[in-house]
mmCIF file of C-alpha atoms in Angstrom:
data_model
loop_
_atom_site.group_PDB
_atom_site.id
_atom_site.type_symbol
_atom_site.label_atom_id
_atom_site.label_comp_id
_atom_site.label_asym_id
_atom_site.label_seq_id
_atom_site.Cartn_x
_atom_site.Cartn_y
_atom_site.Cartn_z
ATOM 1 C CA UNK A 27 -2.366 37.757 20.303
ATOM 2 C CA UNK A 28 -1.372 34.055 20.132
ATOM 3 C CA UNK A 29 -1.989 31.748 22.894
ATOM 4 C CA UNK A 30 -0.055 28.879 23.341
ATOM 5 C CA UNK A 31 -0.872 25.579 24.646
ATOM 6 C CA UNK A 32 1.249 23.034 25.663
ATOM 7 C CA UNK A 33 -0.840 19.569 25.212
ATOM 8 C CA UNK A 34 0.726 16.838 27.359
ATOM 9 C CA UNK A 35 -0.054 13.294 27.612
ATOM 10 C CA UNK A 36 -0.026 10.822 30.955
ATOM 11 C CA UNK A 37 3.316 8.951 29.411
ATOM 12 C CA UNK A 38 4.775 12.102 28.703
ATOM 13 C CA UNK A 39 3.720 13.859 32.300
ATOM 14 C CA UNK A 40 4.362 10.920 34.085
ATOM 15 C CA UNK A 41 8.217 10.364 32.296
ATOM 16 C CA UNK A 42 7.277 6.811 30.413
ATOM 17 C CA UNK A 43 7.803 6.426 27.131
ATOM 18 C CA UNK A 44 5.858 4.459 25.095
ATOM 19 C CA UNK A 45 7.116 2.319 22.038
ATOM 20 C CA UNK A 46 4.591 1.872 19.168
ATOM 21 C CA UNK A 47 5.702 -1.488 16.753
ATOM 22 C CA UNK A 48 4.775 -1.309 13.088
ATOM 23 C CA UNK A 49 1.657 -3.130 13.272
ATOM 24 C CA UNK A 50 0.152 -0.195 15.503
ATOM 25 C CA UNK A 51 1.646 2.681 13.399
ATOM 26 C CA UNK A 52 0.059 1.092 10.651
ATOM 27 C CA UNK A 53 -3.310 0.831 12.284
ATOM 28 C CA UNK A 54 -2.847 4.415 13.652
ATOM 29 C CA UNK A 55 -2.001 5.743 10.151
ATOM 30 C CA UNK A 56 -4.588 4.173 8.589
ATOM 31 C CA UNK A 57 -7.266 4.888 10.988
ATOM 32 C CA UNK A 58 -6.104 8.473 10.027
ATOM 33 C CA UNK A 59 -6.841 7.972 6.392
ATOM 34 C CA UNK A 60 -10.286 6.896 7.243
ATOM 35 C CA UNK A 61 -11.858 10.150 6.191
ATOM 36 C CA UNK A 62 -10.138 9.858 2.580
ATOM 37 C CA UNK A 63 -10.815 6.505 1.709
ATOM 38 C CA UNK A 64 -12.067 6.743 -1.615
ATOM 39 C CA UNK A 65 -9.688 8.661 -2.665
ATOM 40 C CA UNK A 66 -7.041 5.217 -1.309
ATOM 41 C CA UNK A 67 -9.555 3.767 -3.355
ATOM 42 C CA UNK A 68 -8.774 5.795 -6.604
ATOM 43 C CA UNK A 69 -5.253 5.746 -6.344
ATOM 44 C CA UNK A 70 -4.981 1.719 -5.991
ATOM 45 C CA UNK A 71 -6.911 1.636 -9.133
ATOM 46 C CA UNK A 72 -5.031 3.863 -11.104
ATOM 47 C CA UNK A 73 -1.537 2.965 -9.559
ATOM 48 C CA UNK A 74 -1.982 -0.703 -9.780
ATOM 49 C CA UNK A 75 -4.367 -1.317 -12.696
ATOM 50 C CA UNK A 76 -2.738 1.611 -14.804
ATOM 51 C CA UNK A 77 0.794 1.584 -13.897
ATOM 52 C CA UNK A 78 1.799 -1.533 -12.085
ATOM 53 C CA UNK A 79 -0.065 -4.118 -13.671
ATOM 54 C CA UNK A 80 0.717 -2.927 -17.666
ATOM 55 C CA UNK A 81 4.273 -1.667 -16.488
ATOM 56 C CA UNK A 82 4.976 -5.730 -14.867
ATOM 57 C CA UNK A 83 3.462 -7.413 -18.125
ATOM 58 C CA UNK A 84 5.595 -5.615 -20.369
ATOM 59 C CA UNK A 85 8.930 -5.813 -18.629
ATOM 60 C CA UNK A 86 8.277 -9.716 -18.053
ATOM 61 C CA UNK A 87 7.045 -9.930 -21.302
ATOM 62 C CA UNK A 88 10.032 -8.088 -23.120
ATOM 63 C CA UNK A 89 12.615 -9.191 -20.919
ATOM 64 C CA UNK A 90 11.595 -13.358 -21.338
ATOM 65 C CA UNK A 91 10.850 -13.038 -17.812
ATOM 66 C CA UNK A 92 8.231 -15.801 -16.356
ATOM 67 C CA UNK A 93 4.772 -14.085 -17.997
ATOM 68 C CA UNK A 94 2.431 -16.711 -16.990
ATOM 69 C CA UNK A 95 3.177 -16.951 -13.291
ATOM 70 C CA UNK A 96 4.018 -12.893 -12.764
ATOM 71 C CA UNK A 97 0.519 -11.908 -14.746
ATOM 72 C CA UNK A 98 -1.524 -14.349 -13.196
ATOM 73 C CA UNK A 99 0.107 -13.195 -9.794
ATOM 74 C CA UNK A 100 -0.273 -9.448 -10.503
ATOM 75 C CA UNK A 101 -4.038 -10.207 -11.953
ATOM 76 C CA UNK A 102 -4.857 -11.349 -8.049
ATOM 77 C CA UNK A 103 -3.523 -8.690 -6.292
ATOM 78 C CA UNK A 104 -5.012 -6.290 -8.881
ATOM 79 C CA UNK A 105 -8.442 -7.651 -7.841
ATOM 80 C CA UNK A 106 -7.665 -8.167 -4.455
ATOM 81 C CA UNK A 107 -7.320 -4.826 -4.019
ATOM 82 C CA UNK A 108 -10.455 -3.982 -6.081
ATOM 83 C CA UNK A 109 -12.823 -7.163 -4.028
ATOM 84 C CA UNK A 110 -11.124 -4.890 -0.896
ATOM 85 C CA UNK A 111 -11.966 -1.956 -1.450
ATOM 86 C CA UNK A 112 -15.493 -2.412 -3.259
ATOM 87 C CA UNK A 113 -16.555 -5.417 -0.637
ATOM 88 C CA UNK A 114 -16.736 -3.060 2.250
ATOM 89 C CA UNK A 115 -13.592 -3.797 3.871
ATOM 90 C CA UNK A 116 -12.144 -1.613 6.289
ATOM 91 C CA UNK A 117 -9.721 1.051 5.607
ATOM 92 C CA UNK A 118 -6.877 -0.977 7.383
ATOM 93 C CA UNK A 119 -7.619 -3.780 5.090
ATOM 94 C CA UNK A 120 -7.672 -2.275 1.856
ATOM 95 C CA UNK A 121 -4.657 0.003 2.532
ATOM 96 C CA UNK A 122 -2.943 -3.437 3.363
ATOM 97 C CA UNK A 123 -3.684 -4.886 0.394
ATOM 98 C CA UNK A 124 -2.564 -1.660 -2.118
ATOM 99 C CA UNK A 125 0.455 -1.758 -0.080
ATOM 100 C CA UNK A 126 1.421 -5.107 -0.574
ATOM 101 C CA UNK A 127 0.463 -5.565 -3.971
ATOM 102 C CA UNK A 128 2.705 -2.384 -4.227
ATOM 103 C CA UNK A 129 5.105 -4.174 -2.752
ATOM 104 C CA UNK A 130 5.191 -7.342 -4.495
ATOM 105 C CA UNK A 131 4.927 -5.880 -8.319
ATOM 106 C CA UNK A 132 7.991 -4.086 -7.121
ATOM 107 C CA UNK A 133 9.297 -7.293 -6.188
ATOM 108 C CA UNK A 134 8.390 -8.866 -9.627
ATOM 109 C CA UNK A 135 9.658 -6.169 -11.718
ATOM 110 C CA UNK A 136 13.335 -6.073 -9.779
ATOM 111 C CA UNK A 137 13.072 -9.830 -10.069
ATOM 112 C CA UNK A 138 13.025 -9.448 -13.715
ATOM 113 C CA UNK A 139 15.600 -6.606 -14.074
ATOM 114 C CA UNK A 140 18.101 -8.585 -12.214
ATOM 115 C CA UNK A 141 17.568 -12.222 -14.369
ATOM 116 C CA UNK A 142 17.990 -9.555 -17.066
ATOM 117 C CA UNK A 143 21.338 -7.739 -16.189
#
């Protein structure tokens, strides 16, 4: 037979509700991912140094986009994420820096669609 509990919290018992910002989700998720962070580790690596990185240099490079700045800009998040994650940081730290390298060879390669189109 199944039992089931009902878990309930102070803010929830007491009727409060409690409003997390992005900064603390953040934290919370990646305090989560603590247990699996070499496999965070793997997947900036391959994402960024195998996808990313080539997938940026040849778009900017086929395109006439701005090669110099955008590779030398991708090269330093690329090993910003690797000095991150091999230097001991914590999780929160190298999750923040895959993210926003993530974030800003996305930027780069819509950059350099749009001067394209």
């Amino acid at each position: 037979m199944a039992i089931q509990k009902i878990q309930t919290s102070e803010a929830l018992s007491l009727g409060k509700t409690t409003e997390l910002n992005l900064m603390q989700k953040f934290n919370a998720f990646a305090d989560a991912q603590e247990k699996i962070s070499i496999v965070w580790w793997l997947l900036s690596l391959i994402l960024i140094g195998g996808f990313f990185l080539p997938l940026t240099f040849l778009l900017v490079y086929s395109l006439g986009g701005p090669t110099a700045p955008f590779l030398a800009i991708s090269m330093i998040s690329f090993f910003a994420c690797i000095v991150a994650n091999m230097g001991g940081m914590g999780i929160r730290m190298s999750l923040s820096t895959f993210f926003f390298s993530v974030i800003v060879h996305v930027l780069m390669i819509a950059t350099t669609l749009i001067a394209y189109v």
